[in-house]
Amino acid sequence: MTTQSLAEDREIRRITLSHKLNRWDMKVSPYLYVSPFFILFILTGLFPLLYTAYVSVFDWHIIGGQGDFAGSGNFEWVLGQDKFWVALRNSFSIFLISAIPQVILALIIAAILDQNLRAKTFWRMGVLVPYVVAPVAVALIFSNMFGDQYGLVNNALGRIGIDPVGWHSQVLPSHFAIATMVNFRWTGYNALIFLAAMQAVPRDYYEAAMLDGANRIRQFFSITIPSLRPTLIFVIITSTIGGLQIFDEPRMYDTTGAGGASSQWLTITMYIYNLGFGPAGGGQFGRAAAAAWLLFLIIIVVGLINLAATRTIATSGSRSSK
Amino acid sequence: MSKSRRTTAVAAIAGAAAFALLAAGCSSSATPGADEEVTELTLATFNDFGYTDEMLAEYTELTGIEIVHNKAATSGDARTNYFTKLGAGSGLADVEAVEIDWFAELLQYSDKLYDLSNDEVADRWVQWKTDAATDADGRLIAYGTDIGPQAICYRSDLFAEAGLPTDREEVAAMIDGDWDAYFAAGEEFVANSDAAWFDSSGAILQGILNQEEETLESTDGEIIATTNPVVEDAYNTVLDASPELSAHLSQWSDDWSAGFANGAFATMLCPSWMLGVIEGNAPEVEGWDVANVFPNGGGNWGGSYLTVPAQSEKAEAAKAFADWLTDPEQQLKAFVSTGNFPSQTSLYEAEELLSVTRPYFNEAPTGEIFSDRSAAIEVAPYKSVNYFPVMDALQNAITRVDVDETQDADASWEQFVTDVEAIG
């Protein structure tokens, strides 16, 4: 080989190297930039998830630690417990009682806030105030109000001649009371999200509708709601996940946090917590981990159903808007 | 069951793990010289132990050791914190309080606690208190703080309205006898009053069962709650009396707390620490008094211990501190401050204790009364690892019938049997 060709070769190699580096930069850098999220996710999301799966196949005591291998024993045990199914029923029931009125109320509040009000910012901040209150404080106040014998609500009902309601002893009333706390806290929050979305709707639509003679209510259903579709979907999915994981409010609904004498308001997360840490039958980490994984699977299933429903709505939405 | 109180956050200070000590941690004594230069100790309690800031400052003055005091709101919170961190191997305070009802569960892991036995304190406590804190290998793993000798607290104003005697001696004479005598007095009361006789059926059940040696578990470790006639009899006795006599409140619920001020009931079982609870729930009410009597003799409800976890790096200093805290002199101060009755025998004859009275309870000589009541305790119920969950299930069974009224006694018992089967 001649010296000239060697030099040429080196030159080409140098180009390819920097070229390669350049290509790596293009390929790898974006991943590096987003990597903090994934590293955090692996540490705080994925690792606990996998470790919980590991714990769920062993007998595992809170103090004693890892015990014998149990295989699917813990899962079978949990599925065979009446309490698990009652807790599942309660979670879904509280979720439905809270989510549906919440979304409707939030939409109405947002629509009102979207009007030309005086002291706009004051009202908009106002609806967020309940969200700032700690959930535990909310629960303490509400559980006092919903006392069976000496509660404020039953007192008021008594004044107008209605029999006291068993807010703690009966299943549905207890769910209703807990849903009230959830709604108190989250309605304003969701209303602000809706409000933000509503403000993004072009004002021309409304002007055109007004010229066509549509009244406010017609405008709301024919313009506002369809434009809010993606936001609606977001709110519904987040409140589904939040609703199935509801814990603070029912936990603080009475002083012992056991969910009632016949598990009237025991939710699935409370069931898991009580298995793992609770005074009655606590310390069973293996079984708690199995129940936690079952909840994870349930949320995934519900999430998939949501996604499917969302897709149909989204496609029909885009078609109708054209 | 817990004495529910105002919330104070549990803060735990995790010391750097001393691996050498952890490795040696299973042995019963600390490495000598390991705790030279201790300048700070942590203490964790729950509810109100009566360990005031002044008292802890006194210890700082004596020894130069600063005390950091963490209080949990309820014993349930304290239990969760304790068990989690005992399992994790770090994060517990140097001196940790534990309650009698979950103590047995802890005894299984007694090797995670220091042996506190010491000739100087050997005879300090009532015997059954010491026995319960001694593990299978004969190691003393905890120092006793208070016990809960029970009397009867009553509303003299409601008694007067119903035409019953109000003087505490006469009330004691009227109630004296077995549980039937107590219920009979109640029937006379409710016939002439709108108020109920007692606060909660669950509390009465606990009172009855605390007088028996074997209740929920047999001494050889089986759960016998569902087959033991003692338990079923107590269950039926309470539920037979409850329709007429109970205020249908579930203990520690918001309604229960409100019931004190609303005059919902006239009497309640009253372990010494309950005095503070009553006063706190109904500061405005006048007429609460204590009678030196308890159905069927004596009974103990509750009481706590102090332990030194093996994960503490300051074992000797912590031991000395726990010793000082459970010294009769300090326990007497705690009794005066909160009514937690000491488990230290030398105090029961002491003038300082016997002369204690309580203004809220019509100047009742509580020192004398609870001294008498503690002498009447004959039985320490056997409580083992499943005591807490089984008792919880039993209390739920009572609540379903007495408070929620969602089931009758038989159906609720059947569910209790199912619940207990799930505990195993």
XYZ file of C-alpha atoms in Angstrom:
746
model
C 0.000 0.000 0.000
C 1.291 3.499 -0.812
C 1.516 6.300 1.691
C -1.004 8.295 -0.248
C -3.627 5.643 -0.111
C -2.933 5.210 3.615
C -3.582 8.895 4.225
C -6.725 8.715 2.172
C -7.845 5.726 4.075
C -7.279 7.555 7.387
C -9.213 10.514 6.096
C -12.168 8.408 5.128
C -12.056 6.593 8.452
C -12.043 9.902 10.273
C -15.079 10.981 8.383
C -16.881 7.780 9.046
C -16.063 8.012 12.771
C -17.386 11.515 13.188
C -20.205 10.560 10.906
C -20.960 7.613 13.110
C -20.757 9.730 16.237
C -23.110 12.128 14.602
C -25.532 9.351 13.825
C -25.294 8.007 17.390
C -25.905 11.479 18.637
C -29.042 11.634 16.563
C -30.148 8.229 17.665
C -29.074 8.046 21.293
C -29.264 11.598 22.610
C -33.045 11.843 22.573
C -33.176 8.722 24.710
C -30.626 10.203 27.104
C -32.700 13.347 27.407
C -35.809 11.420 28.347
C -33.934 8.836 30.408
C -34.431 10.541 33.817
C -38.105 9.706 33.514
C -37.428 6.073 32.690
C -34.795 5.679 35.398
C -37.232 7.107 37.914
C -39.968 4.902 36.528
C -37.809 1.799 36.867
C -36.864 2.684 40.439
C -40.273 3.756 41.695
C -42.618 1.931 39.346
C -41.216 -1.136 37.707
C -39.007 -2.424 40.515
C -41.734 -2.339 43.209
C -44.091 -3.943 40.703
C -41.747 -6.840 39.978
C -40.672 -7.181 43.602
C -44.336 -7.349 44.632
C -44.779 -10.172 42.134
C -41.798 -11.925 43.745
C -43.188 -11.466 47.267
C -46.619 -12.693 46.175
C -45.414 -16.245 45.600
C -43.957 -16.644 49.104
C -45.236 -16.765 52.660
C -43.876 -13.475 53.852
C -44.320 -12.067 57.359
C -43.861 -8.399 58.169
C -41.195 -9.095 60.794
C -40.044 -12.596 59.913
C -39.535 -11.763 56.243
C -39.364 -14.305 53.441
C -40.802 -17.720 54.246
C -41.612 -20.828 52.227
C -42.393 -20.773 48.521
C -46.168 -20.722 48.113
C -46.573 -20.715 44.335
C -50.056 -19.586 43.396
C -51.277 -20.349 46.924
C -51.568 -16.719 47.939
C -53.587 -15.859 44.848
C -55.941 -18.763 45.427
C -56.321 -17.745 49.059
C -57.178 -14.165 48.181
C -59.640 -15.192 45.466
C -61.317 -17.525 47.953
C -61.908 -14.737 50.473
C -65.411 -13.271 50.604
C -63.901 -10.033 51.843
C -61.879 -9.608 48.652
C -65.001 -9.715 46.511
C -66.916 -7.448 48.880
C -64.020 -4.997 48.722
C -64.022 -5.169 44.936
C -67.750 -4.489 44.853
C -67.311 -1.532 47.222
C -64.491 -0.038 45.164
C -66.521 -0.156 41.957
C -69.649 1.111 43.686
C -67.891 4.078 45.322
C -66.126 4.796 42.030
C -69.356 4.888 40.044
C -71.248 6.912 42.641
C -68.451 9.460 42.733
C -67.169 9.606 39.136
C -70.436 10.092 37.263
C -71.859 13.038 39.245
C -68.357 14.450 39.478
C -67.793 14.690 35.731
C -71.265 16.114 35.137
C -70.926 18.686 37.922
C -67.423 19.643 36.818
C -68.714 20.232 33.262
C -71.509 22.473 34.510
C -69.172 24.452 36.787
C -66.656 24.840 33.975
C -69.368 26.064 31.611
C -70.430 28.682 34.133
C -66.841 29.783 34.745
C -66.345 30.041 30.993
C -68.948 32.822 30.833
C -68.105 36.455 31.216
C -68.165 36.644 34.994
C -67.069 39.431 37.259
C -63.989 38.584 39.366
C -63.238 35.602 37.110
C -59.972 34.662 38.783
C -61.580 34.701 42.202
C -64.213 32.156 41.179
C -61.714 30.039 39.296
C -59.386 29.879 42.283
C -62.369 29.293 44.522
C -63.318 25.978 42.947
C -59.807 24.705 43.577
C -59.864 25.413 47.311
C -61.361 22.040 48.348
C -58.562 20.326 46.424
C -55.976 22.048 48.612
C -57.516 20.666 51.816
C -55.766 17.495 52.948
C -57.908 14.418 52.202
C -57.513 13.200 55.753
C -58.904 16.449 57.123
C -61.812 16.238 54.692
C -62.505 12.684 55.795
C -62.419 13.584 59.485
C -64.882 16.434 59.044
C -67.239 14.516 56.771
C -67.268 11.344 58.852
C -68.276 13.506 61.784
C -71.046 15.132 59.755
C -72.285 11.724 58.655
C -72.489 10.372 62.220
C -75.348 7.888 62.632
C -76.690 9.184 65.926
C -75.280 12.660 66.416
C -74.222 13.686 62.918
C -75.074 17.028 61.367
C -76.685 15.457 58.299
C -79.031 13.196 60.245
C -79.917 16.114 62.512
C -80.910 18.196 59.514
C -82.877 15.295 58.035
C -84.648 14.864 61.367
C -85.747 18.528 61.316
C -87.623 17.991 58.071
C -89.104 14.757 59.288
C -86.949 12.176 57.549
C -85.749 9.137 59.490
C -82.036 9.082 60.260
C -79.945 7.279 57.658
C -77.405 4.651 58.759
C -74.445 6.389 57.172
C -72.041 3.948 58.786
C -74.165 0.862 59.243
C -75.679 0.526 55.753
C -73.772 -0.279 52.586
C -75.095 2.230 50.055
C -75.366 5.226 52.404
C -71.767 4.681 53.496
C -70.654 4.613 49.848
C -72.661 7.741 49.238
C -71.013 9.537 52.177
C -67.545 8.568 50.968
C -68.400 9.585 47.392
C -69.408 12.980 48.756
C -65.910 13.468 50.156
C -64.321 12.426 46.876
C -66.559 14.763 44.921
C -65.895 17.609 47.332
C -62.200 17.279 46.663
C -62.007 16.504 42.961
C -64.917 18.299 41.278
C -63.199 21.683 41.282
C -59.966 20.180 40.028
C -61.701 18.533 37.086
C -63.728 21.673 36.446
C -60.518 23.635 35.945
C -59.231 21.066 33.453
C -62.509 21.306 31.544
C -62.349 25.085 31.736
C -58.897 25.127 30.177
C -60.168 22.934 27.346
C -63.267 25.050 26.867
C -61.193 28.184 26.477
C -59.367 26.549 23.596
C -62.593 26.217 21.619
C -62.599 28.896 18.888
C -65.118 31.637 19.724
C -66.172 31.808 16.043
C -68.128 28.579 16.503
C -70.308 30.176 19.139
C -70.809 33.326 17.104
C -71.861 31.275 14.116
C -74.186 29.201 16.276
C -75.695 32.325 17.768
C -76.367 33.709 14.285
C -78.076 30.429 13.483
C -80.287 30.986 16.504
C -78.936 28.276 18.834
C -79.521 29.000 22.486
C -76.889 28.516 25.226
C -77.931 24.981 26.066
C -77.912 23.926 22.415
C -74.468 25.532 22.069
C -73.228 23.624 25.096
C -74.295 20.236 23.757
C -73.474 20.804 20.092
C -70.243 22.736 20.346
C -68.701 22.587 23.815
C -69.146 18.888 24.581
C -67.878 17.587 21.184
C -64.831 19.863 21.392
C -64.058 18.541 24.863
C -63.846 14.884 23.805
C -60.109 14.327 24.348
C -60.250 16.114 27.703
C -63.288 14.105 28.737
C -61.438 10.912 27.931
C -58.432 12.034 29.947
C -60.556 12.926 32.968
C -62.526 9.679 32.780
C -59.407 7.517 32.603
C -57.596 9.286 35.439
C -60.656 9.188 37.648
C -61.110 5.485 36.904
C -57.603 4.718 38.089
C -57.983 7.027 41.083
C -61.411 5.654 41.875
C -60.278 2.027 41.958
C -57.384 2.954 44.225
C -59.475 4.979 46.663
C -58.012 4.746 50.159
C -57.745 7.909 52.283
C -61.419 8.746 52.535
C -62.784 5.292 53.431
C -59.790 4.626 55.688
C -60.538 7.748 57.729
C -64.297 7.204 57.677
C -64.166 5.672 61.151
C -61.484 5.612 63.794
C -60.334 2.028 63.368
C -60.036 2.120 59.584
C -61.276 -1.444 59.200
C -64.042 -0.605 56.727
C -67.044 -1.373 58.930
C -68.180 -4.380 60.917
C -69.447 -6.194 57.835
C -66.971 -4.528 55.467
C -69.592 -2.031 54.302
C -67.022 0.422 52.974
C -63.899 -1.715 52.811
C -62.212 -0.917 49.492
C -59.695 -3.047 47.675
C -56.704 -0.877 48.650
C -57.833 -0.917 52.284
C -58.074 -4.692 52.056
C -54.493 -4.845 50.807
C -53.304 -2.430 53.481
C -55.053 -4.362 56.240
C -53.532 -7.643 55.078
C -50.072 -6.131 55.107
C -50.129 -3.685 57.994
C -53.561 -3.696 59.651
C -54.096 -4.616 63.287
C -56.521 -7.422 62.454
C -54.742 -10.143 60.529
C -51.916 -7.889 59.388
C -48.365 -8.856 58.616
C -49.235 -11.159 55.716
C -47.110 -9.576 53.040
C -47.348 -12.517 50.634
C -51.112 -12.420 50.514
C -51.175 -8.622 50.420
C -48.789 -8.701 47.455
C -51.020 -11.203 45.660
C -54.060 -8.996 46.240
C -52.100 -5.985 44.995
C -51.240 -7.803 41.783
C -54.857 -8.781 41.289
C -55.801 -5.119 41.630
C -53.113 -4.221 39.100
C -54.566 -6.711 36.617
C -58.096 -5.436 37.218
C -56.996 -1.857 36.549
C -55.303 -2.971 33.322
C -58.473 -4.708 32.172
C -60.598 -1.682 33.008
C -57.997 0.513 31.329
C -58.179 -1.574 28.127
C -61.959 -1.368 28.098
C -61.627 2.395 28.557
C -59.134 2.572 25.711
C -61.398 0.639 23.370
C -64.347 2.850 24.257
C -62.158 5.903 23.840
C -61.062 4.862 20.336
C -64.631 4.481 19.134
C -65.580 7.829 20.592
C -62.475 9.494 19.192
C -62.961 8.186 15.648
C -66.671 8.934 15.561
C -65.774 12.320 16.986
C -63.324 13.188 14.243
C -65.753 12.019 11.606
C -68.577 14.163 12.877
C -66.412 17.227 13.196
C -65.542 17.129 9.513
C -58.324 -1.824 71.425
C -56.729 1.534 71.222
C -57.102 4.680 73.184
C -57.699 7.112 70.406
C -56.216 10.541 70.817
C -55.176 13.646 68.985
C -52.929 13.136 66.015
C -49.252 13.737 66.310
C -47.158 12.551 63.465
C -44.878 9.651 63.963
C -41.429 10.687 63.009
C -38.719 8.149 63.077
C -35.056 8.823 63.020
C -33.160 6.224 61.127
C -29.690 5.923 62.522
C -26.914 4.766 60.286
C -26.904 1.019 60.452
C -24.211 -0.256 62.746
C -23.414 -3.477 61.034
C -21.194 -4.814 63.780
C -23.925 -4.344 66.318
C -26.598 -5.747 64.040
C -24.548 -8.856 63.631
C -24.186 -9.098 67.380
C -27.716 -7.836 67.821
C -29.201 -11.217 68.468
C -27.108 -11.744 71.547
C -28.721 -10.552 74.701
C -26.243 -7.983 75.902
C -24.797 -5.008 74.122
C -21.181 -4.698 73.201
C -19.464 -3.043 76.138
C -18.184 0.412 75.418
C -20.485 0.733 72.428
C -22.366 3.578 73.951
C -19.794 5.908 75.277
C -20.707 9.483 74.526
C -24.431 9.032 74.089
C -25.843 12.517 73.795
C -29.276 11.793 72.421
C -31.910 9.073 72.798
C -35.180 8.641 70.958
C -38.379 7.560 72.666
C -41.541 6.516 70.823
C -44.917 6.292 72.552
C -48.585 6.492 71.512
C -51.735 8.094 72.943
C -50.635 9.676 76.186
C -48.154 7.941 78.448
C -47.932 10.882 80.819
C -44.262 11.407 79.975
C -44.366 15.187 79.965
C -41.720 17.449 78.507
C -40.766 18.543 82.019
C -40.188 14.944 83.024
C -37.946 14.287 80.034
C -36.111 17.549 80.658
C -35.424 16.286 84.151
C -33.679 13.259 82.665
C -31.599 15.514 80.449
C -30.553 17.449 83.535
C -29.622 14.258 85.356
C -27.605 12.640 82.601
C -26.966 15.215 79.915
C -28.774 13.059 77.353
C -31.269 14.843 75.130
C -34.549 12.993 74.596
C -36.411 13.106 71.290
C -39.990 12.061 71.917
C -42.160 10.778 69.038
C -45.834 10.239 69.735
C -48.198 8.214 67.551
C -51.889 9.039 67.668
C -53.178 5.541 68.250
C -51.722 2.216 69.273
C -52.741 0.890 65.855
C -50.476 3.422 64.140
C -47.723 2.611 66.597
C -48.085 -1.097 65.911
C -47.834 -0.657 62.157
C -44.757 1.511 62.547
C -43.157 -0.856 65.033
C -43.696 -4.060 63.071
C -42.657 -2.585 59.748
C -39.413 -1.186 61.056
C -38.623 -4.170 63.225
C -38.862 -6.246 60.063
C -36.801 -3.740 58.076
C -34.077 -3.785 60.736
C -33.768 -0.039 61.153
C -35.708 3.088 61.916
C -37.039 2.352 65.386
C -36.485 4.594 68.380
C -34.046 3.537 71.110
C -36.920 3.049 73.534
C -40.208 1.944 71.985
C -43.579 1.564 73.689
C -45.733 -1.483 72.897
C -49.276 -2.340 73.924
C -50.280 -5.512 75.721
C -52.701 -6.681 73.011
C -50.053 -7.017 70.317
C -47.297 -7.904 72.663
C -47.704 -11.642 72.162
C -47.269 -11.296 68.424
C -44.024 -9.516 69.153
C -42.814 -12.201 71.564
C -42.360 -14.521 68.576
C -39.554 -12.271 67.447
C -38.095 -11.590 70.866
C -34.584 -12.081 69.478
C -34.985 -8.710 67.792
C -35.239 -7.069 71.219
C -32.671 -6.661 73.985
C -32.911 -8.675 77.168
C -33.633 -6.088 79.847
C -33.450 -8.337 82.905
C -31.592 -6.751 85.735
C -31.525 -7.736 89.395
C -32.264 -4.223 90.557
C -35.649 -4.118 88.875
C -36.603 -7.752 89.315
C -39.413 -7.166 91.812
C -40.622 -3.874 90.529
C -43.820 -5.001 88.787
C -46.893 -7.063 89.547
C -46.053 -10.649 88.750
C -48.415 -11.193 85.806
C -47.067 -8.084 84.136
C -43.524 -9.452 84.277
C -44.588 -12.952 83.264
C -46.227 -11.648 80.109
C -43.003 -9.874 79.121
C -40.771 -12.893 79.542
C -40.075 -14.960 76.451
C -39.736 -18.711 76.162
C -36.009 -18.529 76.934
C -36.637 -16.568 80.117
C -35.436 -13.236 78.783
C -37.261 -10.134 80.020
C -37.830 -8.150 76.851
C -39.853 -5.242 78.194
C -40.393 -3.049 81.235
C -44.003 -2.596 82.361
C -45.475 0.887 82.411
C -49.167 1.026 83.261
C -51.967 -1.476 83.779
C -55.711 -0.971 83.417
C -57.515 -2.028 86.612
C -61.209 -1.494 85.978
C -63.882 0.234 88.011
C -67.321 1.547 87.031
C -67.700 5.178 86.002
C -71.197 6.624 86.279
C -73.194 9.814 85.830
C -74.501 10.759 89.273
C -76.814 13.400 87.782
C -78.567 10.825 85.580
C -78.698 8.415 88.531
C -80.409 11.090 90.625
C -83.005 11.757 87.913
C -83.803 8.051 87.735
C -84.138 7.820 91.504
C -80.979 5.759 92.043
C -78.405 6.444 94.770
C -75.677 8.888 93.749
C -73.079 8.464 96.472
C -70.180 6.397 95.174
C -70.225 4.004 98.149
C -73.940 3.343 97.723
C -73.545 2.887 93.977
C -70.777 0.382 94.585
C -73.016 -1.513 96.979
C -75.882 -1.467 94.474
C -73.817 -2.832 91.581
C -71.699 -5.209 93.637
C -72.010 -8.798 92.521
C -71.788 -10.573 89.176
C -72.640 -9.281 85.718
C -76.319 -10.088 86.261
C -76.352 -7.717 89.230
C -74.880 -5.013 87.017
C -77.502 -5.619 84.332
C -80.311 -5.771 86.932
C -79.327 -2.343 88.240
C -79.384 -1.220 84.633
C -82.932 -2.426 84.112
C -84.035 -0.383 87.097
C -82.245 2.610 85.655
C -83.595 2.453 82.110
C -87.142 2.039 83.422
C -86.844 5.555 84.833
C -84.618 7.284 82.326
C -84.207 8.086 78.634
C -80.505 7.334 78.721
C -78.992 3.898 78.184
C -77.217 1.960 80.944
C -73.889 1.313 79.249
C -72.071 2.783 76.254
C -71.114 -0.146 74.092
C -71.776 -3.882 74.009
C -68.283 -4.442 72.649
C -66.779 -2.875 75.758
C -68.872 -5.060 78.068
C -67.828 -8.160 76.150
C -64.200 -7.179 76.552
C -64.807 -6.659 80.280
C -66.250 -10.143 80.658
C -63.567 -11.885 78.619
C -60.740 -10.123 80.449
C -61.775 -12.051 83.542
C -61.128 -15.425 81.984
C -57.838 -17.205 81.610
C -58.449 -18.961 78.297
C -60.762 -17.165 75.914
C -59.874 -16.788 72.257
C -56.787 -18.978 72.193
C -55.803 -22.047 74.183
C -52.490 -22.010 75.990
C -51.151 -24.545 73.478
C -51.649 -22.134 70.616
C -54.939 -23.150 69.014
C -57.673 -20.632 68.174
C -60.602 -21.810 70.278
C -62.782 -18.692 70.122
C -65.527 -20.323 68.084
C -65.778 -23.475 70.165
C -65.036 -22.113 73.622
C -68.311 -21.988 75.617
C -66.890 -19.092 77.647
C -66.824 -16.914 74.556
C -70.229 -17.926 73.242
C -71.800 -17.416 76.680
C -70.274 -13.966 76.987
C -71.491 -13.139 73.465
C -75.036 -14.223 74.254
C -75.090 -12.561 77.675
C -74.081 -9.237 76.201
C -76.487 -9.419 73.281
C -79.378 -10.487 75.529
C -78.834 -7.390 77.634
C -78.056 -4.998 74.814
C -81.505 -4.248 73.322
C -82.636 -2.660 76.564
C -79.435 -1.456 78.148
C -76.989 -0.503 75.405
C -76.573 2.958 73.892
C -75.790 1.073 70.632
C -72.513 2.857 70.097
C -69.368 1.372 68.732
C -66.396 2.163 70.903
C -64.040 4.912 69.664
C -66.476 5.959 66.918
C -67.429 9.613 66.465
C -70.911 8.835 67.746
C -69.438 7.276 70.855
C -67.332 10.338 71.583
C -70.345 12.568 71.035
C -72.412 10.321 73.318
C -70.444 11.407 76.394
C -71.533 15.011 76.062
C -75.054 14.105 74.982
C -75.767 11.997 78.051
C -76.401 8.907 75.952
C -75.449 6.472 78.725
C -75.124 6.433 82.489
C -72.312 3.975 83.216
C -69.271 2.510 81.544
C -66.460 0.133 82.342
C -63.646 2.281 83.457
C -60.024 1.203 83.334
C -57.918 3.903 84.987
C -56.749 5.386 81.675
C -60.401 5.853 80.650
C -60.710 8.735 83.128
C -58.708 10.930 80.783
C -60.807 9.833 77.797
C -64.063 10.715 79.575
C -62.763 14.087 80.674
C -61.520 14.819 77.165
C -64.799 13.844 75.495
C -67.132 15.694 77.845
C -65.284 18.567 79.494
C -68.543 20.457 80.033
C -70.508 17.672 81.658
C -70.800 17.664 85.436
C -71.732 14.536 87.277
C -69.202 11.861 86.258
C -68.024 9.827 89.233
C -66.155 6.562 89.870
C -67.470 3.699 91.978
C -65.058 1.286 93.617
C -66.677 -1.803 92.180
C -66.485 -4.086 89.163
C -68.871 -6.869 88.159
C -67.542 -10.289 89.081
C -64.511 -9.003 90.971
C -61.541 -7.436 89.280
C -60.444 -7.064 85.705
C -57.603 -5.563 83.764
C -57.946 -3.798 80.439
C -54.893 -2.692 78.564
C -51.550 -1.465 79.698
C -48.233 -1.055 77.978
C -44.536 -1.800 78.034
C -41.276 -0.214 76.997
C -38.848 -2.191 74.842
C -35.353 -1.608 73.532
C -35.076 -2.930 69.950
C -31.873 -4.816 69.140
C -31.319 -2.423 66.239
C -30.621 0.403 68.715
C -26.927 1.303 68.814
C -27.221 2.787 72.263
C -28.453 -0.256 74.137
C -26.984 0.483 77.559
C -28.113 4.088 77.614
C -31.552 3.122 76.300
C -31.887 0.429 78.950
C -31.001 2.893 81.683
C -33.520 5.353 80.294
C -36.308 2.758 80.156
C -35.394 1.771 83.685
C -35.670 5.379 84.820
C -39.004 5.892 83.037
C -40.582 2.840 84.656
C -39.129 3.687 88.046
C -41.985 4.037 90.611
C -41.255 7.727 91.060
C -41.724 8.500 87.358
C -44.758 6.232 86.989
C -46.409 8.060 89.848
C -45.972 11.354 88.002
C -47.472 9.786 84.889
C -50.463 8.593 86.912
C -51.062 12.060 88.322
C -50.800 13.593 84.873
C -52.963 11.189 82.835
C -54.392 8.506 85.109
C -52.306 5.676 83.653
C -52.201 3.373 86.643
C -48.694 2.126 87.454
C -47.765 -1.551 87.406
C -45.120 -0.985 90.106
C -46.114 -2.831 93.281
C -44.239 -0.602 95.706
C -46.560 2.254 94.775
C -49.772 0.555 95.810
C -49.103 1.297 99.475
C -47.493 4.672 98.840
C -49.195 7.670 100.355
C -48.473 9.803 97.284
C -50.514 7.450 95.140
C -53.315 6.777 97.596
C -53.885 10.464 98.166
C -54.487 11.255 94.479
C -57.977 12.595 93.781
C -59.563 13.798 90.584
C -61.613 17.022 90.637
C -63.573 16.260 87.447
C -64.909 13.060 88.968
C -66.396 14.809 91.955
C -63.053 14.636 93.796
C -63.080 10.844 93.642
C -60.088 9.315 95.443
C -58.855 7.650 92.264
C -55.541 6.623 93.812
C -57.270 4.618 96.466
C -60.007 3.237 94.221
C -57.673 1.946 91.510
C -55.249 0.601 94.066
C -58.135 -1.498 95.393
C -59.204 -2.446 91.910
C -55.738 -3.601 90.943
C -55.605 -5.792 94.052
C -58.835 -7.437 92.882
C -57.323 -8.580 89.571
C -56.869 -12.332 89.783
C -56.598 -13.467 86.210
C -54.389 -12.360 83.360
C -56.072 -13.545 80.168
C -53.874 -15.605 77.894
C -53.184 -13.577 74.769
C -51.126 -15.036 71.993
C -50.373 -14.281 68.367
C -53.934 -14.412 67.096
C -55.551 -12.541 69.951
C -55.719 -9.208 68.167
C -57.319 -10.361 64.884
C -59.752 -12.758 66.583
C -60.849 -10.097 69.071
C -61.357 -7.730 66.176
C -63.591 -10.241 64.394
C -65.561 -10.812 67.602
C -66.024 -7.083 68.136
C -67.279 -6.820 64.556
C -69.793 -9.581 65.267
C -71.114 -7.635 68.261
C -71.199 -4.392 66.254
C -73.256 -5.963 63.459
C -75.964 -6.879 65.962
C -75.800 -4.062 68.487
C -74.811 -1.000 66.451
C -75.459 -1.627 62.762
C -78.468 -3.876 63.395
C -77.813 -5.540 60.058
C -77.766 -9.104 61.401
C -79.288 -11.032 64.274
C -77.130 -12.654 66.916
C -77.099 -16.110 65.289
C -76.267 -14.949 61.775
C -73.561 -12.681 63.078
C -72.028 -15.512 65.101
C -71.959 -17.675 61.987
C -70.126 -14.973 60.119
C -67.714 -14.661 63.021
C -66.962 -18.375 62.696
C -66.234 -17.898 58.976
C -64.068 -14.853 59.679
C -62.020 -16.742 62.251
C -61.464 -19.612 59.834
C -59.946 -17.107 57.417
C -57.450 -15.922 60.012
C -55.609 -19.221 60.339
